[in-house]
Amino acid sequence: MSEFLHMGGYASFVWSSYALSFILMFGMMFLSFSQHKKKQKIIQGRIIRAAQQKAEKKREEENE
Amino acid sequence: MSIYIIDKKIMIKATWSFIQKFSSPPHFYRISGKMQPWFMAIFIGTLIYGLIGGLYLAPTDYQQGDSFRIIYVHVPAAWMSMFIYMVMAFCAAVALIWRIKLADIVLISSAPIGAMFTAIALATGSIWGKPMWGTWWVWDARLTAELILLFLYLGIFALYNAVEDKRTGSRFVSILVLVGVVNIPIIHYSVEWWATLHQGPTVTKFDKPSIHIDMLIPLLVMAISFKCYYITTMFSRARTELLERESNAKWVTKLLVPTKAD
Amino acid sequence: MAKTRVSTRKAFSVIIWRDLMLSIRHPSEIINPLLFFIMVIILYPFAVGSDAKLLMEISTGVVWVAALLASMLSLDSIFKEDFADGTLEEMILSAHPTSILVLAKVFAHWLLTALPLIILAPILAVMLGMHDDGIVVLLLTLLIGTPVLSLIGAIGVALTVSLRGGGVILSLLILPLYIPVLIFGSGAVNNAILGLDVQGQIYMLAALFVLALFFAPLAIAAALKISLS
């Protein structure tokens, strides 16, 4: 196992390039996922609020 | 003969309506959402297989030692950087000619991923170069062309972000991408010619023709893995972009707040 | 649109003539990039020292890079005024193909900005100690290469003319596309100085010129149409 981690003396080069690549790739992936979730929530909230306002207006009109 | 012609017309019409249907925002949103987990699963599966094959099972290179194992991220990343630009160019042509909204969205959602892969290819190429060439940076044809490609990607962001109206921005970017795609072969050829002129062709290159089959298979598996990664991530970005641009559309309401749709 | 039918060829020459005449009113737009070109080249001996051999070695690169930057700097003026005063819109609405009219504008711009630069370049090359053979090829490559720079640059201007702060973006957009011209242009001059064959590079530059001549006007016209919409 330690031999595997050692990479024939090139450990720092090999592991740093793999680490860098996967940090960037997974970072980008999770950022994209969370942005999508966030956008869904924002628009959902917007729609619900608009519907509530509409309903309130209707009720006010009926009360008058 | 005439039957054949009618047939052809019907075929074209059917294909066209299929394209229009698939590229309609609600349809794409639904289908991409369904396909995303599958691509994610293939990505993770091939990634694990490729990493074991590349880092552990593949024999050590007799010239480069274990440092050659960097190619299992470097080469697929470099391939992806080109592949994504080609996808973007295709989308740009489709967007400009047929005005298909989805093409715009796929184009702009792909750009950050392409730029990221270009940056990875550059960084890992430079890390590989340190033990091989003794310096972090050599004006090698491939690395230099990759650097120029990064600037082409950065130009796309700069232009897109400078335009306030996203529709106009996408159309500008489409033209820029098409101009870039005409230039990429020219840049590659000229840089290659320039590099051989300045330093002689003795520099060891990544893709030696005599690559061992045990080394090659993990490389191809990693390439598939990165492609699935791209599709998964691009779908996510495209869906975000679709929600943003179509936030007032009925299908968005129906999808996000089913009870309120009437 | 045009009731009195003017031939496209006539429109082409009218636009060139008009732009040349208009430039007399704003001579600074021609002179400033030239001064920039001269200044950049003069800065080099101060930066690297007055060693004649070193200056001779870098002279090709210095002149070509300075020419490239100067031509980029002058680009901004190519569509700006016509965009602001609506001339561009009329050009697009006219019956003539926009790409041809746009080509006339680029050609006029090249005559005004690049030609003086090409005339000045040998003087500066001599100051840097460039070899005579090099100077001849330098003139030739600049003559073929600068139109390509103008054509590619005009695409960038057409994309950014409607934006605020487009100038900075412009350089990011077009400098990567300038690299092949720089490689073949300076490569030919370097080969000439070393006494090697320069035909290959000249042909490549000519090929780039033909390619740019065919495709750039189409891209410029398309970009301008979006800018004005």
XYZ file of C-alpha atoms in Angstrom:
555
model
C 0.000 0.000 0.000
C 2.715 2.484 0.910
C 4.434 1.560 -2.321
C 1.265 2.447 -4.177
C 1.057 5.795 -2.403
C 4.722 6.420 -3.073
C 4.200 6.273 -6.884
C 7.833 5.430 -7.568
C 9.006 8.735 -6.144
C 6.526 10.819 -8.111
C 3.898 10.854 -5.355
C 3.640 14.626 -4.976
C 3.216 15.161 -8.721
C 0.729 12.371 -9.322
C -1.429 12.922 -6.251
C -1.444 16.706 -6.537
C -2.672 16.566 -10.126
C -5.383 14.056 -9.228
C -6.407 16.080 -6.185
C -6.554 19.313 -8.145
C -8.578 17.753 -10.962
C -11.139 16.130 -8.712
C -11.513 19.116 -6.397
C -12.277 21.259 -9.442
C -14.568 18.687 -11.067
C -16.604 17.825 -7.996
C -16.656 21.461 -6.935
C -18.143 22.408 -10.279
C -20.621 19.552 -10.108
C -21.907 20.359 -6.622
C -22.014 24.047 -7.403
C -24.170 23.304 -10.458
C -26.462 21.017 -8.452
C -26.905 23.484 -5.602
C -27.497 26.368 -7.999
C -30.278 24.360 -9.595
C -31.886 23.581 -6.235
C -31.590 27.207 -5.189
C -33.116 28.474 -8.416
C -35.998 26.004 -8.034
C -36.713 27.307 -4.537
C -36.484 30.957 -5.542
C -38.894 30.554 -8.423
C -41.214 28.386 -6.367
C -41.332 31.102 -3.714
C -41.959 33.733 -6.343
C -44.885 31.830 -7.816
C -46.459 31.116 -4.430
C -46.114 34.724 -3.335
C -47.688 35.960 -6.544
C -50.591 33.549 -6.059
C -51.064 34.648 -2.442
C -51.112 38.296 -3.418
C -53.682 37.546 -6.046
C -55.854 35.674 -3.548
C -55.576 38.485 -1.019
C -56.616 41.058 -3.555
C -59.605 38.954 -4.468
C -60.647 38.645 -0.823
C -60.336 42.383 -0.274
C -62.476 43.040 -3.286
C -65.080 40.606 -2.022
C -65.101 42.235 1.422
C -65.765 45.593 -0.100
C -39.730 8.280 -57.780
C -42.476 10.607 -56.626
C -43.308 8.309 -53.746
C -39.693 8.447 -52.743
C -39.767 12.238 -52.765
C -42.929 12.370 -50.677
C -41.363 9.899 -48.318
C -38.357 12.081 -47.981
C -40.511 15.121 -47.285
C -42.414 13.280 -44.599
C -39.174 12.070 -43.112
C -37.790 15.597 -42.947
C -41.019 16.855 -41.454
C -41.038 14.093 -38.853
C -37.413 14.701 -37.941
C -38.057 18.408 -37.695
C -41.056 17.973 -35.423
C -39.061 15.548 -33.293
C -36.261 18.101 -32.949
C -38.731 20.817 -32.065
C -40.440 18.627 -29.539
C -37.253 17.460 -27.905
C -35.821 20.939 -27.825
C -38.916 22.474 -26.275
C -37.953 23.670 -22.798
C -40.450 21.613 -20.723
C -39.622 18.433 -22.599
C -35.894 18.904 -22.254
C -36.280 19.785 -18.589
C -38.198 16.588 -17.894
C -36.045 14.235 -19.989
C -32.750 15.634 -18.740
C -33.950 15.274 -15.177
C -34.755 11.631 -15.815
C -31.471 10.901 -17.575
C -29.227 12.737 -15.149
C -28.994 10.019 -12.434
C -28.097 7.423 -15.067
C -25.248 9.489 -16.439
C -24.139 10.188 -12.878
C -24.065 6.445 -12.167
C -22.062 5.699 -15.331
C -19.713 8.541 -14.443
C -18.997 7.227 -10.953
C -18.759 3.591 -12.124
C -16.354 4.263 -14.980
C -14.405 6.685 -12.814
C -13.742 4.036 -10.177
C -12.862 1.442 -12.802
C -10.615 3.893 -14.667
C -8.836 5.040 -11.533
C -8.106 1.491 -10.350
C -6.976 0.543 -13.847
C -4.870 3.630 -14.323
C -3.350 4.128 -10.899
C -2.928 0.527 -9.803
C -3.290 -2.098 -12.536
C -1.530 -0.374 -15.448
C 2.170 -1.290 -15.600
C 4.729 1.352 -14.778
C 6.109 3.122 -17.827
C 9.742 2.120 -18.341
C 10.768 5.644 -19.389
C 8.609 7.955 -17.328
C 8.128 5.808 -14.238
C 4.903 6.286 -12.347
C 4.630 9.959 -13.304
C 2.975 8.862 -16.548
C -0.145 8.068 -14.499
C -0.994 11.770 -14.662
C -2.163 11.151 -18.244
C -5.308 9.488 -16.900
C -6.609 12.905 -15.913
C -4.569 15.066 -18.237
C -5.427 13.483 -21.569
C -9.186 13.020 -20.977
C -9.350 16.613 -19.698
C -7.551 17.872 -22.807
C -9.889 15.835 -25.024
C -12.898 17.227 -23.175
C -11.664 20.800 -23.545
C -11.747 20.355 -27.325
C -14.876 18.225 -27.401
C -16.889 20.748 -25.398
C -15.781 23.564 -27.681
C -16.993 21.513 -30.658
C -20.335 20.898 -28.939
C -20.575 24.634 -28.314
C -19.775 25.410 -31.936
C -22.476 22.987 -33.076
C -24.951 24.624 -30.696
C -23.899 28.055 -31.932
C -24.642 27.084 -35.534
C -28.004 25.561 -34.577
C -28.886 28.602 -32.470
C -28.043 31.073 -35.212
C -29.631 29.171 -38.091
C -32.776 27.687 -36.546
C -33.143 29.946 -33.514
C -33.572 26.979 -31.199
C -33.616 28.285 -27.628
C -32.220 25.107 -26.177
C -29.029 25.383 -28.266
C -28.295 28.767 -26.680
C -28.761 27.297 -23.263
C -26.621 24.214 -23.818
C -23.901 26.444 -25.273
C -23.708 28.798 -22.345
C -24.065 25.976 -19.789
C -21.147 24.121 -21.379
C -18.718 27.039 -21.340
C -17.685 26.921 -17.637
C -17.201 23.153 -17.796
C -15.065 23.458 -20.910
C -12.990 26.202 -19.319
C -12.536 24.057 -16.208
C -11.296 21.083 -18.252
C -8.912 23.374 -20.125
C -7.549 24.637 -16.826
C -7.181 21.058 -15.544
C -5.367 20.007 -18.718
C -3.009 22.965 -18.390
C -2.319 22.469 -14.694
C -1.784 18.705 -14.895
C 0.329 19.107 -18.045
C 2.512 21.530 -16.176
C 2.734 19.237 -13.127
C 3.681 16.348 -15.439
C 6.251 18.571 -17.128
C 8.129 19.338 -13.925
C 9.652 15.843 -13.463
C 9.881 15.233 -17.236
C 11.311 18.504 -18.514
C 12.663 19.868 -15.239
C 10.551 23.049 -15.446
C 6.931 23.833 -14.775
C 6.359 25.371 -18.147
C 7.730 24.595 -21.576
C 6.465 26.321 -24.699
C 5.408 22.963 -26.055
C 2.898 23.001 -28.912
C 0.137 21.185 -27.071
C 0.401 23.158 -23.846
C 0.577 26.446 -25.728
C -2.439 25.610 -27.876
C -4.297 24.628 -24.714
C -3.387 27.978 -23.157
C -4.800 29.818 -26.175
C -7.947 27.704 -25.925
C -8.315 28.833 -22.301
C -8.229 32.429 -23.479
C -10.888 31.679 -26.079
C -13.080 30.312 -23.277
C -12.379 33.321 -21.045
C -13.338 35.632 -23.911
C -16.726 33.914 -24.087
C -17.396 34.621 -20.390
C -16.215 38.199 -20.698
C -18.511 38.846 -23.645
C -21.531 37.059 -22.186
C -21.262 38.818 -18.845
C -20.815 42.239 -20.434
C -24.180 42.068 -22.205
C -27.179 42.852 -20.040
C -29.794 41.109 -22.146
C -29.125 37.377 -22.039
C -30.721 36.695 -25.414
C -28.461 39.206 -27.145
C -25.520 37.905 -25.140
C -26.127 34.366 -26.347
C -26.256 35.469 -29.956
C -23.004 37.406 -29.609
C -21.401 34.386 -27.992
C -22.645 32.124 -30.804
C -20.844 34.252 -33.388
C -17.701 34.383 -31.265
C -17.689 30.602 -30.835
C -18.085 30.050 -34.580
C -15.245 32.462 -35.303
C -13.190 30.601 -32.699
C -13.914 27.185 -34.163
C -12.658 28.284 -37.569
C -9.520 29.533 -35.869
C -8.789 26.536 -33.654
C -7.276 24.351 -36.417
C -5.292 27.331 -37.673
C -4.008 28.071 -34.188
C -3.116 24.402 -33.631
C -1.283 24.129 -36.918
C 0.585 27.398 -36.522
C 1.573 26.713 -32.931
C 2.811 23.246 -33.858
C 4.850 24.691 -36.689
C 6.207 27.395 -34.391
C 7.142 24.915 -31.650
C 9.079 22.603 -33.953
C 10.931 25.612 -35.299
C 12.029 26.803 -31.891
C 12.978 23.710 -29.972
C 13.345 20.659 -32.169
C 10.974 17.708 -32.177
C 12.769 15.689 -29.473
C 10.377 16.521 -26.653
C 8.634 13.446 -25.335
C 4.959 13.566 -26.007
C 2.109 12.029 -24.098
C 0.628 9.874 -26.779
C 3.409 7.596 -27.841
C 2.183 5.259 -30.583
C 3.436 2.208 -28.692
C 1.120 2.605 -25.715
C 0.488 -0.677 -23.917
C -3.071 -2.027 -24.086
C -3.288 -2.181 -20.279
C -2.421 1.503 -20.235
C -4.808 2.375 -23.051
C -8.004 0.799 -21.707
C -8.117 2.841 -18.470
C -7.466 5.942 -20.549
C -10.480 5.275 -22.764
C -12.601 4.408 -19.734
C -11.629 7.704 -18.132
C -12.567 9.494 -21.354
C -16.055 7.946 -21.211
C -16.266 8.845 -17.538
C -15.425 12.496 -18.198
C -17.998 12.644 -20.988
C -20.693 11.403 -18.594
C -19.504 13.930 -16.027
C -19.901 16.659 -18.613
C -23.431 15.554 -19.527
C -24.492 15.315 -15.871
C -23.123 18.707 -14.914
C -24.203 20.408 -18.129
C -27.782 19.115 -17.665
C -27.851 20.644 -14.220
C -26.582 23.996 -15.433
C -28.906 23.964 -18.443
C -31.910 23.254 -16.211
C -30.966 26.172 -13.958
C -30.642 28.419 -16.983
C -33.990 27.182 -18.358
C -35.771 27.964 -15.078
C -34.212 31.390 -15.041
C -35.187 32.286 -18.591
C -38.612 30.665 -18.550
C -39.590 31.581 -15.002
C -42.883 33.100 -16.186
C -43.855 30.181 -18.366
C -46.798 28.015 -17.457
C -44.819 24.772 -17.461
C -42.542 26.107 -14.746
C -45.522 26.894 -12.520
C -47.037 23.515 -13.227
C -43.778 21.805 -12.409
C -42.781 23.644 -9.253
C -46.197 24.396 -7.710
C -48.570 21.738 -9.097
C -51.580 22.892 -7.037
C -51.410 26.510 -8.180
C -51.522 25.777 -11.858
C -54.892 26.576 -13.266
C -35.014 51.325 -49.654
C -32.836 52.939 -52.261
C -35.105 54.327 -54.958
C -32.249 55.497 -57.123
C -30.416 52.264 -57.791
C -26.771 52.626 -56.895
C -24.578 49.711 -57.827
C -22.901 47.870 -54.959
C -19.525 48.676 -56.437
C -20.386 52.347 -56.374
C -21.578 52.084 -52.768
C -18.328 50.352 -51.878
C -16.194 53.184 -53.200
C -18.492 55.853 -51.768
C -18.067 54.403 -48.285
C -14.291 54.280 -48.625
C -14.163 57.843 -49.919
C -16.486 59.069 -47.170
C -14.445 57.434 -44.412
C -11.207 58.856 -45.810
C -12.731 62.330 -45.934
C -14.178 62.063 -42.441
C -10.828 61.040 -41.024
C -9.319 64.355 -42.105
C -11.557 65.945 -39.513
C -10.273 63.659 -36.765
C -6.588 63.244 -37.546
C -5.844 62.208 -33.956
C -7.498 58.841 -34.558
C -4.842 58.068 -37.142
C -1.909 59.720 -35.443
C -2.383 58.387 -31.917
C -2.000 54.669 -32.767
C 1.069 55.563 -34.812
C 2.616 57.402 -31.894
C 1.774 54.412 -29.716
C 3.525 52.138 -32.224
C 6.657 54.299 -32.144
C 6.634 54.668 -28.362
C 6.326 50.938 -27.691
C 9.323 50.237 -29.907
C 11.351 53.033 -28.337
C 10.598 51.647 -24.856
C 12.369 48.379 -25.596
C 15.975 49.628 -25.647
C 15.314 51.237 -22.269
C 13.979 47.976 -20.896
C 16.552 45.507 -22.247
C 19.578 47.759 -22.673
C 21.204 49.303 -25.720
C 23.213 46.202 -26.643
C 23.067 46.249 -30.448
C 23.224 42.483 -30.848
C 20.384 41.835 -28.418
C 18.224 44.529 -30.002
C 18.861 43.061 -33.429
C 17.806 39.639 -32.198
C 14.516 40.830 -30.735
C 13.788 43.433 -33.440
C 11.393 41.185 -35.404
C 9.299 40.346 -32.385
C 9.271 43.910 -31.107
C 8.135 45.438 -34.399
C 5.481 42.776 -35.006
C 4.040 42.885 -31.483
C 4.007 46.687 -31.525
C 2.261 46.666 -34.919
C -0.276 44.174 -33.619
C -1.032 46.215 -30.498
C -1.211 49.475 -32.435
C -3.623 47.998 -34.948
C -5.745 46.698 -32.096
C -5.720 50.090 -30.398
C -6.908 51.837 -33.540
C -9.780 49.387 -34.063
C -12.116 51.067 -31.619
C -12.850 53.919 -34.010
C -13.890 51.677 -36.907
C -17.638 51.462 -36.169
C -18.072 53.671 -33.108
C -19.241 56.898 -34.694
C -21.366 55.231 -37.336
C -22.983 53.176 -34.626
C -23.746 56.239 -32.529
C -25.188 58.401 -35.307
C -27.243 55.712 -37.033
C -25.198 55.450 -40.242
C -24.580 51.790 -39.513
C -28.274 51.083 -39.211
C -28.878 52.649 -42.601
C -26.092 50.572 -44.077
C -27.714 47.392 -42.818
C -31.140 48.448 -44.083
C -29.820 49.341 -47.521
C -30.361 47.062 -50.501
C -26.696 46.178 -50.779
C -25.243 43.155 -48.988
C -24.053 44.296 -45.578
C -20.903 42.221 -45.743
C -19.691 44.109 -48.827
C -20.361 47.507 -47.244
C -18.654 46.378 -44.071
C -15.672 45.246 -46.115
C -15.431 48.775 -47.517
C -15.328 50.190 -44.002
C -12.607 47.749 -42.950
C -10.606 48.532 -46.071
C -10.860 52.290 -45.451
C -9.817 51.740 -41.876
C -6.832 49.678 -43.011
C -5.777 52.412 -45.450
C -5.943 54.987 -42.675
C -4.302 53.138 -39.803
C -2.228 50.230 -41.088
C -0.689 51.790 -44.185
C 1.075 54.626 -42.309
C 2.274 52.039 -39.823
C 3.768 49.902 -42.599
C 5.515 52.971 -43.997
C 6.989 53.783 -40.583
C 8.007 50.225 -39.713
C 11.257 50.114 -41.784
C 12.568 53.244 -40.073
C 12.024 51.735 -36.648
C 13.416 48.396 -37.776
C 16.603 50.167 -38.877
C 16.824 51.841 -35.464
C 16.725 48.389 -33.873
C 19.451 47.238 -36.225
C 17.426 44.834 -38.342
C 19.123 43.261 -41.315
C 18.208 44.603 -44.803
C 16.815 41.249 -45.966
C 14.655 41.220 -42.872
C 13.245 44.675 -43.591
C 12.080 43.716 -47.076
C 10.276 40.652 -45.735
C 8.958 42.678 -42.789
C 7.287 45.065 -45.217
C 5.846 42.205 -47.212
C 4.494 40.335 -44.183
C 3.019 43.500 -42.695
C 1.368 44.214 -46.030
C -0.307 40.791 -46.078
C -0.738 40.408 -42.320
C -2.263 43.727 -41.243
C -5.407 43.314 -43.394
C -6.005 40.020 -41.603
C -5.606 41.814 -38.262
C -8.076 44.500 -39.357
C -10.610 41.925 -40.564
C -10.430 39.778 -37.410
C -10.370 42.853 -35.228
C -13.480 44.241 -36.901
C -15.367 41.102 -35.837
C -14.430 41.851 -32.237
C -15.458 45.501 -32.599
C -18.776 44.510 -34.165
C -19.434 42.255 -31.162
C -18.524 44.860 -28.550
C -19.568 48.170 -30.124
C -22.895 48.230 -28.293
C -21.371 47.459 -24.880
C -20.128 49.804 -22.222
C -16.437 49.237 -21.547
C -16.137 47.086 -24.646
C -12.526 48.092 -25.212
C -11.045 45.822 -22.569
C -13.145 42.869 -23.673
C -12.142 43.520 -27.271
C -8.496 42.760 -26.555
C -9.407 39.533 -24.771
C -11.568 38.462 -27.702
C -9.213 39.137 -30.575
C -5.655 38.778 -29.297
C -5.828 34.944 -29.186
C -7.040 35.022 -32.787
C -4.082 37.218 -33.786
C -1.539 34.594 -32.755
C -1.315 32.695 -36.098
C -0.671 35.947 -37.977
C 2.017 36.840 -35.454
C 3.632 33.400 -35.747
C 3.833 33.376 -39.543
C 4.650 37.070 -39.867
C 7.531 37.130 -37.428
C 8.584 33.623 -38.503
C 9.080 34.801 -42.080
C 11.128 37.811 -40.989
C 13.289 35.699 -38.698
C 13.889 33.201 -41.497
C 14.846 36.024 -43.875
C 17.384 37.349 -41.370
C 18.875 33.862 -41.035
C 18.973 33.558 -44.831
C 16.399 30.768 -44.914
C 13.448 30.211 -47.205
C 10.439 32.424 -46.434
C 7.999 31.240 -49.095
C 6.139 28.829 -46.819
C 5.226 31.444 -44.249
C 4.303 34.023 -46.871
C 1.948 31.521 -48.491
C 0.430 30.725 -45.101
C -0.120 34.426 -44.442
C -1.699 34.784 -47.875
C -3.964 31.826 -47.120
C -5.010 33.447 -43.826
C -5.707 36.650 -45.744
C -7.954 34.897 -48.260
C -9.749 33.020 -45.490
C -10.315 36.210 -43.490
C -11.439 38.076 -46.604
C -14.180 35.540 -47.253
C -15.415 34.772 -43.756
C -14.767 37.869 -41.651
C -17.214 40.190 -43.495
C -20.002 37.656 -42.949
C -19.246 37.451 -39.224
C -18.926 41.233 -38.953
C -22.253 41.769 -40.693
C -23.994 39.187 -38.495
C -22.535 40.696 -35.327
C -23.481 44.230 -36.331
C -27.050 43.155 -37.020
C -27.296 41.773 -33.482
C -25.619 44.859 -32.024
C -28.227 47.065 -33.663
C -31.263 44.947 -32.828
